[in-house]
CSV table of C-alpha atoms (C1' of nucleotides) in Angstrom, one decimal:
chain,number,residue,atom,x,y,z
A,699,UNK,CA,0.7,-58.8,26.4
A,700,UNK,CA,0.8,-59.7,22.9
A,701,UNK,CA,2.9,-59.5,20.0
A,702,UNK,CA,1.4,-56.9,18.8
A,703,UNK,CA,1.8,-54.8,21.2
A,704,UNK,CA,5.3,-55.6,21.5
A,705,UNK,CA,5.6,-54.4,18.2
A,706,UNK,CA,3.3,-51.7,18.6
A,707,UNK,CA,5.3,-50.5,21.2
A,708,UNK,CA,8.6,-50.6,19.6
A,709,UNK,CA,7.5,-48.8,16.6
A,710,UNK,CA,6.4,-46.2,18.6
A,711,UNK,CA,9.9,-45.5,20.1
A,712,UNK,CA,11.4,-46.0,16.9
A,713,UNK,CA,9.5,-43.3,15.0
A,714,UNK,CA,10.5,-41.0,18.2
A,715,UNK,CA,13.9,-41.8,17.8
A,716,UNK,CA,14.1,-41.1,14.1
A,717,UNK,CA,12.4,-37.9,14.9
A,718,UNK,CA,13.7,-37.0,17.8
A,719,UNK,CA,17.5,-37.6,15.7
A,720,UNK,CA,17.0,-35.9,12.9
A,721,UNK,CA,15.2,-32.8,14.2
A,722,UNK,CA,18.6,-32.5,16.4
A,723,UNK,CA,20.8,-32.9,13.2
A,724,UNK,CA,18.3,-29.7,11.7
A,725,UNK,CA,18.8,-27.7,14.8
A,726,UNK,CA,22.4,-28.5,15.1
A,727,UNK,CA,22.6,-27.3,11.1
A,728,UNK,CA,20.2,-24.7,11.4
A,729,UNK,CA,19.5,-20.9,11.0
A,730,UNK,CA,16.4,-22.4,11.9
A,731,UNK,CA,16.2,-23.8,15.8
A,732,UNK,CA,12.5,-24.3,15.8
A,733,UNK,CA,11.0,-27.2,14.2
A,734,UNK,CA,8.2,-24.7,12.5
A,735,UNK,CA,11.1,-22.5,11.1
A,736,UNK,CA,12.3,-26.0,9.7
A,737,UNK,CA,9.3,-26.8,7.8
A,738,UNK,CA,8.8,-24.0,7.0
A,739,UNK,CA,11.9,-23.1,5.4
A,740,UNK,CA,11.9,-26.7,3.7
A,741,UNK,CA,8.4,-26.6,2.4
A,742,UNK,CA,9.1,-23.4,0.4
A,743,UNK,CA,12.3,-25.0,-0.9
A,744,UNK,CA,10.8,-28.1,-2.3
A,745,UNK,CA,7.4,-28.0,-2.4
A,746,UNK,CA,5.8,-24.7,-3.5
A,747,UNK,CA,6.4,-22.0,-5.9
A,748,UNK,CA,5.8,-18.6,-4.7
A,749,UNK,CA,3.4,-20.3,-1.9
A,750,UNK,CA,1.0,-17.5,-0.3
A,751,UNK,CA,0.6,-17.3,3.7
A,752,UNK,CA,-2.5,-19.8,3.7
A,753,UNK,CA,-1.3,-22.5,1.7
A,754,UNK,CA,1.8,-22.5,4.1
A,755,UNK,CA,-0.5,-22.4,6.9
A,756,UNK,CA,-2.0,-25.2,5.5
A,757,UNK,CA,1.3,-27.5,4.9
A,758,UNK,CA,2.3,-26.6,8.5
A,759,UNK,CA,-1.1,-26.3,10.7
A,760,UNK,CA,-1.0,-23.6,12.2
A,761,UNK,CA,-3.6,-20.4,13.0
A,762,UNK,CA,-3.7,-18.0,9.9
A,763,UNK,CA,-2.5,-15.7,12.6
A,764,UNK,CA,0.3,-18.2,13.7
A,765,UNK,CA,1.5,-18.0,10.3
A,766,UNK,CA,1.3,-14.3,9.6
A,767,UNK,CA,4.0,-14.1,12.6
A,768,UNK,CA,5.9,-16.8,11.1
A,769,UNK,CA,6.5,-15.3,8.1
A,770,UNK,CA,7.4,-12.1,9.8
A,771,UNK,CA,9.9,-13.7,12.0
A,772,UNK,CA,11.6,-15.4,8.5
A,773,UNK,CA,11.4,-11.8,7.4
A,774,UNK,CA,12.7,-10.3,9.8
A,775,UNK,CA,15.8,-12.8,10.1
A,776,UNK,CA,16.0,-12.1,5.8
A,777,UNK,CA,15.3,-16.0,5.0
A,778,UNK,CA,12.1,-15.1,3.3
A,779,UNK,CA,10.1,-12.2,1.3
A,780,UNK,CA,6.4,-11.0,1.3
A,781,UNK,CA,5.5,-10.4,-2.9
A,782,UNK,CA,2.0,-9.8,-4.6
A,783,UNK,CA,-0.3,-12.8,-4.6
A,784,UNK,CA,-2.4,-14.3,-6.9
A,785,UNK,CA,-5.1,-12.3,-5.3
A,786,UNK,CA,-6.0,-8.9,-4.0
A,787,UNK,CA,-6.1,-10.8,-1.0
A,788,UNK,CA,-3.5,-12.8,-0.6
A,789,UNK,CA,0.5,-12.4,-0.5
A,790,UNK,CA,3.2,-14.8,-1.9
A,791,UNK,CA,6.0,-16.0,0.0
A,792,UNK,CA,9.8,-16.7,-1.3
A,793,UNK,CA,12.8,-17.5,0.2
A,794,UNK,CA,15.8,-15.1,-0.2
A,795,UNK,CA,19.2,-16.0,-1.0
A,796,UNK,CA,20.0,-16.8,2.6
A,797,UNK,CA,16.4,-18.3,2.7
A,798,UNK,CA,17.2,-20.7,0.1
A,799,UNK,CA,21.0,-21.6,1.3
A,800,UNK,CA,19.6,-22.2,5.5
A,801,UNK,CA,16.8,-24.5,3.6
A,802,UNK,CA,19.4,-26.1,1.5
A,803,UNK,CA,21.9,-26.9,5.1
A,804,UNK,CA,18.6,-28.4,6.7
A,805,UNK,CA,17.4,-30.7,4.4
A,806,UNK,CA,21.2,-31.5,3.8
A,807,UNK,CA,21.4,-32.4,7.4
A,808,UNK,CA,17.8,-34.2,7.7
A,809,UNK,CA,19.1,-36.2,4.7
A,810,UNK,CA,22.4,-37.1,6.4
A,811,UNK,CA,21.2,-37.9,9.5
A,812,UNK,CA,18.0,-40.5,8.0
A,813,UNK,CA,21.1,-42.3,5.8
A,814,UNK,CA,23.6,-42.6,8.9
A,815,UNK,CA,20.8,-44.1,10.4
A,816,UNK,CA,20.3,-46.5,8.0
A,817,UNK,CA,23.8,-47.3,7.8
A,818,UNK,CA,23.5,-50.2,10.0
A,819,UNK,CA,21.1,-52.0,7.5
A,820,UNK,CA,22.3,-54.5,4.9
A,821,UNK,CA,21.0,-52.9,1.0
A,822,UNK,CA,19.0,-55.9,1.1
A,823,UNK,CA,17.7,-54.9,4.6
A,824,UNK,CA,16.9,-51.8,3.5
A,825,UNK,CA,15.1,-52.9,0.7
A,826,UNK,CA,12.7,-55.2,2.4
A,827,UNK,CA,12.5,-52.3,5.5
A,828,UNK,CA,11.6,-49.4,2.8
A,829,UNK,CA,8.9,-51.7,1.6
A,830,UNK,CA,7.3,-52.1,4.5
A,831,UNK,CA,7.1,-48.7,5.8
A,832,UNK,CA,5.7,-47.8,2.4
A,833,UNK,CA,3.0,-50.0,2.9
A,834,UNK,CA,2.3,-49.0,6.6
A,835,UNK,CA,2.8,-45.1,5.7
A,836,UNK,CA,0.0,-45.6,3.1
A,837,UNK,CA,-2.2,-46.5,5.6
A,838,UNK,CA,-1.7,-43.5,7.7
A,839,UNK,CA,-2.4,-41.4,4.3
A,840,UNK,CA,-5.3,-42.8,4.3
A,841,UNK,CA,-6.8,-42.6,7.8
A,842,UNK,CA,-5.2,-39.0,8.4
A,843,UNK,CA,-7.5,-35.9,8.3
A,844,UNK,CA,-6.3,-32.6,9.4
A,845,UNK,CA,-3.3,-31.5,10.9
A,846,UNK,CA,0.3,-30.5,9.5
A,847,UNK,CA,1.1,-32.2,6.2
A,848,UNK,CA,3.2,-35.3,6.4
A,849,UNK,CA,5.4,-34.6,3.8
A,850,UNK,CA,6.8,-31.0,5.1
A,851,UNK,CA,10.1,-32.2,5.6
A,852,UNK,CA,10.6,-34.4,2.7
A,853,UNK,CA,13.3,-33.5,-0.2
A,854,UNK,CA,11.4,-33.7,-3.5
A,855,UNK,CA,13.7,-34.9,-5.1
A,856,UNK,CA,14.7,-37.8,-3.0
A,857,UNK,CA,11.2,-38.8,-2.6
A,858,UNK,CA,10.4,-39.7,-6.4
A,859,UNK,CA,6.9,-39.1,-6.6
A,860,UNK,CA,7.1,-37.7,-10.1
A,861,UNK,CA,7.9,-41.2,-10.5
A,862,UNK,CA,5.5,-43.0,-8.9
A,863,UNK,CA,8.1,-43.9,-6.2
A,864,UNK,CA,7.1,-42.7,-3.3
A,865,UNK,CA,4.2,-44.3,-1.4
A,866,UNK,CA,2.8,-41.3,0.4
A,867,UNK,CA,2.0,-39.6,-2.9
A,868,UNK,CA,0.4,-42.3,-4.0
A,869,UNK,CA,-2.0,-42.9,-1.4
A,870,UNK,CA,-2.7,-39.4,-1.5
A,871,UNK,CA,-3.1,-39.9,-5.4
A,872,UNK,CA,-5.2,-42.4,-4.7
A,873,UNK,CA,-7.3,-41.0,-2.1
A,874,UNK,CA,-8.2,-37.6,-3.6
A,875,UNK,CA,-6.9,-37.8,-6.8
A,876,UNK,CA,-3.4,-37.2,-9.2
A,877,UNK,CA,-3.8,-33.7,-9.9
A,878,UNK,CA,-5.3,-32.5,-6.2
A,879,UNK,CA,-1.5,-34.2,-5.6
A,880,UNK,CA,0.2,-32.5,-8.4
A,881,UNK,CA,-1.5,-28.7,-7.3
A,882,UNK,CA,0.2,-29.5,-3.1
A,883,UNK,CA,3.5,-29.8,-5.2
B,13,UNK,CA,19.5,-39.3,-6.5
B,14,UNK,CA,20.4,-42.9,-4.9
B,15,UNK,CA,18.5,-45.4,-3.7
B,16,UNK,CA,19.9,-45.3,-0.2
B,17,UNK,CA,18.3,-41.4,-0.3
B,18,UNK,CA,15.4,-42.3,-1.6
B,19,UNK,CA,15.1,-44.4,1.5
B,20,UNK,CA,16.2,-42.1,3.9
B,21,UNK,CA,13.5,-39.5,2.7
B,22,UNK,CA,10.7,-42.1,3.2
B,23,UNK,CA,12.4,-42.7,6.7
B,24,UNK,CA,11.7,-39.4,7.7
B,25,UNK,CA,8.3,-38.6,6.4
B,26,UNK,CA,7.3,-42.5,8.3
B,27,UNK,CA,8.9,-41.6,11.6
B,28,UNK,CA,7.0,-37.4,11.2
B,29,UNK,CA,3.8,-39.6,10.1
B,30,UNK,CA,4.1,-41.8,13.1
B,31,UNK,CA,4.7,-39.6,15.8
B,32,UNK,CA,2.5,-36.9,14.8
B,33,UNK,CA,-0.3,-39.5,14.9
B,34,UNK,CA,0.7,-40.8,17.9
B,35,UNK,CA,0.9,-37.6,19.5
B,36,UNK,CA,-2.7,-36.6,18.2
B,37,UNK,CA,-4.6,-39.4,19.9
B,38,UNK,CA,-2.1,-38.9,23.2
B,39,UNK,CA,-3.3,-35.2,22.9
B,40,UNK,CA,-7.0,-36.2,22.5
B,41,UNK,CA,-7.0,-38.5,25.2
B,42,UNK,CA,-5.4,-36.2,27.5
B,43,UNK,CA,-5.3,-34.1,30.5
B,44,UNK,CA,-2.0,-33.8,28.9
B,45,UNK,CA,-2.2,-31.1,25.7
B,46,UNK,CA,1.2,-30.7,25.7
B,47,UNK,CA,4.2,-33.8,25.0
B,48,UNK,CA,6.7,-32.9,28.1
B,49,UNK,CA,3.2,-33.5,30.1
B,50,UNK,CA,2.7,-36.5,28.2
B,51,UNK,CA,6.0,-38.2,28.4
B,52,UNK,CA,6.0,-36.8,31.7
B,53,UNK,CA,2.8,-38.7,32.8
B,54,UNK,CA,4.0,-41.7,30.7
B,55,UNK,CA,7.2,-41.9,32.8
B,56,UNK,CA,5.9,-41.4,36.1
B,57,UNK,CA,3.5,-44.5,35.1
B,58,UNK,CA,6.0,-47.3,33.4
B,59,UNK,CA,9.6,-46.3,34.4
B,60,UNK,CA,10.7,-44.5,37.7
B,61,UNK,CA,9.2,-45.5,41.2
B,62,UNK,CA,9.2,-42.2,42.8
B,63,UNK,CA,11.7,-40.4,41.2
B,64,UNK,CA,13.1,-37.0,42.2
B,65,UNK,CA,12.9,-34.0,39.9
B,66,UNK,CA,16.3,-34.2,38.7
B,67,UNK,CA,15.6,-37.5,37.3
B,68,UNK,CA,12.2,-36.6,35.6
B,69,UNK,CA,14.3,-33.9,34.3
B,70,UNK,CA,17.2,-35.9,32.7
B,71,UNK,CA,14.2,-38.1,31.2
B,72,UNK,CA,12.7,-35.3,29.2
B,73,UNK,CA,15.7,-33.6,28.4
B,74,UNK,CA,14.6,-30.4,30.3
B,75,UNK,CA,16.7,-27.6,32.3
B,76,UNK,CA,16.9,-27.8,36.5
B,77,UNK,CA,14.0,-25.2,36.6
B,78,UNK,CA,12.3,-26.5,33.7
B,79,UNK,CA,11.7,-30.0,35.2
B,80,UNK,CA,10.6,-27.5,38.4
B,81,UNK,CA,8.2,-25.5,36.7
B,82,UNK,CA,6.3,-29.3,34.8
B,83,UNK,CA,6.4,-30.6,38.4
B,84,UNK,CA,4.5,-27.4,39.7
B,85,UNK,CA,2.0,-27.6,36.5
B,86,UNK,CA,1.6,-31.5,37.5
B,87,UNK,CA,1.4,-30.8,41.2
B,88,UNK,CA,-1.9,-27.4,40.5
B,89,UNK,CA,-3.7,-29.6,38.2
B,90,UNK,CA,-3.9,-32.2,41.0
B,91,UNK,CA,-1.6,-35.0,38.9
B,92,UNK,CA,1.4,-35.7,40.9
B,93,UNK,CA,2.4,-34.8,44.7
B,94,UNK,CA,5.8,-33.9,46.1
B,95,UNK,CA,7.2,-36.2,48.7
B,96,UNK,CA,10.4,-36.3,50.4
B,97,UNK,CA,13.5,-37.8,48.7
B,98,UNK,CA,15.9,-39.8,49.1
B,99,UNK,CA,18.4,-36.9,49.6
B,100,UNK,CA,17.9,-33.8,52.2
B,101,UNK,CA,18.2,-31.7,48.8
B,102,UNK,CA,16.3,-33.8,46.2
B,103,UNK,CA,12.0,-34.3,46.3
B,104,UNK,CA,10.3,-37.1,45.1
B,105,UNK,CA,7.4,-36.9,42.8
B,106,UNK,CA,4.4,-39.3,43.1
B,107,UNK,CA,1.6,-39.7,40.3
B,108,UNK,CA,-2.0,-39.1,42.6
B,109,UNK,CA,-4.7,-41.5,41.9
B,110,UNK,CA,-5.9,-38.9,39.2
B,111,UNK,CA,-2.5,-38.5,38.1
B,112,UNK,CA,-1.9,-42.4,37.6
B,113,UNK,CA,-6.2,-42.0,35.3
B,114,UNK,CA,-5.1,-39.9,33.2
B,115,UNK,CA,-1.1,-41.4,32.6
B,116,UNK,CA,-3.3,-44.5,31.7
B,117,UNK,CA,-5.7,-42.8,29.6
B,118,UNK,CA,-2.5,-41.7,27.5
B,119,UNK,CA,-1.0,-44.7,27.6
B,120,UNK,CA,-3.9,-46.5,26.1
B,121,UNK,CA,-4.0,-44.3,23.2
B,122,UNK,CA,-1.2,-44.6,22.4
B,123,UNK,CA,-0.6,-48.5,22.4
B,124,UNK,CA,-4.1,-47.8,20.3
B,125,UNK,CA,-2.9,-46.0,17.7
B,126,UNK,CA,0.7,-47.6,17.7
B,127,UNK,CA,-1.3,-51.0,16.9
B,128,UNK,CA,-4.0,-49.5,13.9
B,129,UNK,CA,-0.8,-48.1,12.2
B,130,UNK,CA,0.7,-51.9,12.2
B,131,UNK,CA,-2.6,-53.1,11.2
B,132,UNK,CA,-2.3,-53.2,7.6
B,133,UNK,CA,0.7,-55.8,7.7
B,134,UNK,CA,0.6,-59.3,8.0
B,135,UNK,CA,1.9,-60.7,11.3
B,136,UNK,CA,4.6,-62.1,9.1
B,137,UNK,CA,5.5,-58.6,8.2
B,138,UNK,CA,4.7,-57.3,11.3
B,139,UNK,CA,8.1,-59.5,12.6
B,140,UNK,CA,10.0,-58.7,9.9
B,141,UNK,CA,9.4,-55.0,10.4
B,142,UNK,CA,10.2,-55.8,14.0
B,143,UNK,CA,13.6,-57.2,13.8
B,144,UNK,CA,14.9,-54.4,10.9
B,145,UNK,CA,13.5,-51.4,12.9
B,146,UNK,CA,15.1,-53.2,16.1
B,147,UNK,CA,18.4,-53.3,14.1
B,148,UNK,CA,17.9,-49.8,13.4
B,149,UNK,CA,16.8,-48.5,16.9
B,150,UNK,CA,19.8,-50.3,18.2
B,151,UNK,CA,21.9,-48.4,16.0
B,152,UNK,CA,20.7,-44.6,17.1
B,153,UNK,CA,21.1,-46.2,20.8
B,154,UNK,CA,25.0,-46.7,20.2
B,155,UNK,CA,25.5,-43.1,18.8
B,156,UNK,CA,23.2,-41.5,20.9
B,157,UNK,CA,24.4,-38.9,23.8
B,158,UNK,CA,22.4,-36.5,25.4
B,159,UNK,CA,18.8,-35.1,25.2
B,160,UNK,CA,15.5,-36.5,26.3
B,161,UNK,CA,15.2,-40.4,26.7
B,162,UNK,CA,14.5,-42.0,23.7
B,163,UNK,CA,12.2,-44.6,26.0
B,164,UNK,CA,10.1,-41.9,27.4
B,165,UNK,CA,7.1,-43.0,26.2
B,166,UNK,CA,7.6,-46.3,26.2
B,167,UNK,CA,4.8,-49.0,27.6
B,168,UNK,CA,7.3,-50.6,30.4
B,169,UNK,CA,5.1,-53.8,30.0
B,170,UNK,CA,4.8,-53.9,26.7
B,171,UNK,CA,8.5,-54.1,25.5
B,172,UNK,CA,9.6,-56.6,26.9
B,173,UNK,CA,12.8,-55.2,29.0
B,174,UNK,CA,13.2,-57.2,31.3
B,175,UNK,CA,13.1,-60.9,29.5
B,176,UNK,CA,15.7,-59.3,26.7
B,177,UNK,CA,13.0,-59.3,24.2
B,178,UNK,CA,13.6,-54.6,24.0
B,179,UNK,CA,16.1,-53.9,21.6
B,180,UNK,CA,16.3,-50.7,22.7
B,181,UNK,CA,17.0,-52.1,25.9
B,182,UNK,CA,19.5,-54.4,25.2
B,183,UNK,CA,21.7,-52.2,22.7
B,184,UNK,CA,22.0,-49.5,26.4
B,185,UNK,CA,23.1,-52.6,28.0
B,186,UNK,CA,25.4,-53.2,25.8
B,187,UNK,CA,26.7,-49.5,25.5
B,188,UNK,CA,26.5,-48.8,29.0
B,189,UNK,CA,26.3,-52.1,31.3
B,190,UNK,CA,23.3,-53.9,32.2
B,191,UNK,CA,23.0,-52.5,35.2
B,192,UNK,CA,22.8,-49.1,34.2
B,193,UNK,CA,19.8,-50.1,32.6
B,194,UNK,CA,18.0,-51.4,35.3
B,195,UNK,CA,18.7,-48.8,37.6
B,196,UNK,CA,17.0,-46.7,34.9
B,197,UNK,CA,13.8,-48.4,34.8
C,519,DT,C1',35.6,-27.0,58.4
C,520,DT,C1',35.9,-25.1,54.4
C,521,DT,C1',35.2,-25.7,49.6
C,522,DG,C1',32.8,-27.2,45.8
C,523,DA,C1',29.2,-29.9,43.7
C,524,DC,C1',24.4,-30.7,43.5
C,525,DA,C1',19.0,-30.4,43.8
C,526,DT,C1',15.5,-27.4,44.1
C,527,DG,C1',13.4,-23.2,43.7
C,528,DT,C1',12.3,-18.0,42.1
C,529,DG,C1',12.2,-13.6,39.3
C,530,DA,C1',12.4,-11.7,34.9
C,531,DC,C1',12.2,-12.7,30.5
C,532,DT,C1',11.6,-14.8,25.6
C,533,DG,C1',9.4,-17.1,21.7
C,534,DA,C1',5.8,-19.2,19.6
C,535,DG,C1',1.5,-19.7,19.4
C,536,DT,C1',-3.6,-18.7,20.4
C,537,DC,C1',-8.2,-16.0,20.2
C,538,DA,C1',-11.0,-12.2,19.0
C,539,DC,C1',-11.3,-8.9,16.0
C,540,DA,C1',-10.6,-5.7,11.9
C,541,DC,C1',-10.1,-4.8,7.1
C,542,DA,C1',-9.9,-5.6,2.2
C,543,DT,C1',-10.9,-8.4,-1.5
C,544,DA,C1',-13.5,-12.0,-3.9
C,545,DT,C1',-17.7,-14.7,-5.0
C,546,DG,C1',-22.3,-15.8,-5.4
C,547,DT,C1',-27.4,-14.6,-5.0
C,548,DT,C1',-31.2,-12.1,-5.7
D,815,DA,C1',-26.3,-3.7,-9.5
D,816,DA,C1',-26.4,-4.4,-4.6
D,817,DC,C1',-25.8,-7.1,-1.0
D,818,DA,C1',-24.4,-10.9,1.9
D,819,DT,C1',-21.0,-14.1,2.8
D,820,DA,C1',-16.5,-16.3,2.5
D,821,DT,C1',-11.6,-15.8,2.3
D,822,DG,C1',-6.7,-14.1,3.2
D,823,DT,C1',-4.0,-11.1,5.8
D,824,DG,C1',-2.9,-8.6,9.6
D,825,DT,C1',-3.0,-6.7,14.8
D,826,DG,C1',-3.6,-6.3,19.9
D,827,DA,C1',-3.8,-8.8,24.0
D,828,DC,C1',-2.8,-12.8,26.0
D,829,DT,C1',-1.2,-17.7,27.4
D,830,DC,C1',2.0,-21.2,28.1
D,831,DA,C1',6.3,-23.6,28.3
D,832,DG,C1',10.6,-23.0,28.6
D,833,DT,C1',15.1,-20.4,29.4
D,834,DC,C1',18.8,-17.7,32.1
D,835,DA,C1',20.7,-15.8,36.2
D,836,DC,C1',20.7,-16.3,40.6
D,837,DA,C1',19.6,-17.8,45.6
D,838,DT,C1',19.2,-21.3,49.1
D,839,DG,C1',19.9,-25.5,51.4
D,840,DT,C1',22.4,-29.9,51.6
D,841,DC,C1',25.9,-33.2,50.8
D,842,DA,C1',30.8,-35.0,50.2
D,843,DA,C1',35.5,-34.8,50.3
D,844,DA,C1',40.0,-32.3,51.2
DNA sequence: TTTGACATGTGACTGAGTCACACATATGTT
DNA sequence: AACATATGTGTGACTCAGTCACATGTCAAA
């Protein structure tokens, strides 16, 4: 059994446990209880405009049809509005005033919980730990195909990658180009 | 927008990134489709001897009749048996030779893709990644109460438990008495 | 020996998603 | 211009995993 695999191992119950910790902190804040409601309701606070049903789809990975009953269940709970598309075809999706305010208590407690659990790491600590994972994250980017978008819980504005700050964007950047980046935003 | 948030943002999307991939090759290796299989399989395999379906059931973080209704799934698709337990009330649950396969088929993958994700470090980062995320893991393990077991995928041979070497491990000892620990495994 | 806790199990249901398909709109080809 | 094909949305029928409420059998302790 090697060191790697030691490591390998532990990683893998680390990213669980981040997960598993901060999904429960969204749940616990939540309008939202399911973890597709959640990044759902976050993506269309951060990320996209007026997004239409397929480019949420998209960000999420679900079934076209899987999202058309998404949205109608954020309708029906009145976190979310149907509008004209771009398109004959398509339909734009916005939150609502409630939308916006049960998007804005998740991502306040994702946010809360990810610093409490850093809380137990010198700045220094951090520093050298936030490096790394940038450097291992950009090697998933690369690698991943398909599938729900990575970033569909993160908080814009924390993540700095208007700025150049945050690794994920800029293997994406790198991979299939700055403005293929720019348009997901 | 502070640093410390910057951080935590990164946190999240890493630990999303980490166990979605981890989940994908577990899901393409499986018999398993779904994660409560998964960790299901996975604990049968590394942790619990022959445990009864209450224990499975606090493991996963499931209801009374939700741990029944995975041990039934198990048991029709030929993965597990039901034995006596150790109580007149209680039933054991057994991995079958097929059962034990495909647990290792899952385990595999995901030791697999747990180790390509560390791949693009240096073993000197690969420690120092090690010891901060172990610093951090032991942290959520102090606050923690409730849920599914943060372990329950774990490789029991692979982390290193038993010779101190788990974090994880060692931070429940701590909390909760060694020998709490060990009746776990 | 009765009372209460506990483990398992069952019936009825919910919620979130799928597939197969329909329909309207857009795009490209001849 | 006409037609074929691709795209986005939506619907009906269904599946699957899980819940709740409740029943049954077993254990432990007063």
């Amino acid at each position: 059994m090697s060191e790697l695999d030691h490591q390998a191992n532990l990683l893998g119950a680390f990213a669980l446990a981040v997960a598993d910790r901060t999904g429960a902190a969204m749940a616990a804040a939540g309008t939202a209880g399911n973890p597709t409601t959640a990044a759902a309701l976050s993506a269309l606070l951060h990320f996209l405009d007026r997004p239409s049903i397929d480019q949420l789809r998209r960000v999420l990975g679900l079934t076209p049809s899987g999202a058309v009953r998404l949205v109608d269940r954020l309708a029906d709970a009145g976190l979310v509005t149907r509008g004209p598309g771009d398109d004959g075809r398509s339909r734009s999706v916005a939150l609502t005033v409630e939308g916006r305010a049960a998007a804005e208590r998740l991502s306040a407690a994702r946010a809360e919980s990810l610093r409490s659990t850093l809380a137990v790491l010198s700045p220094a600590e951090r520093s050298t730990l936030d490096a790394l994972i940038g450097r291992v994250i950009g090697g998933i980017v690369q690698e991943k195909e398909g599938g729900a978008w990575l970033c569909r819980l993160c908080d814009l504005a924390a993540c700095g990658r208007d700025t150049g700050a945050c690794p994920t964007a800029n293997a994406a950047a790198a991979k299939y180009g700055a403005e293929a980046v720019r348009r997901d935003a």
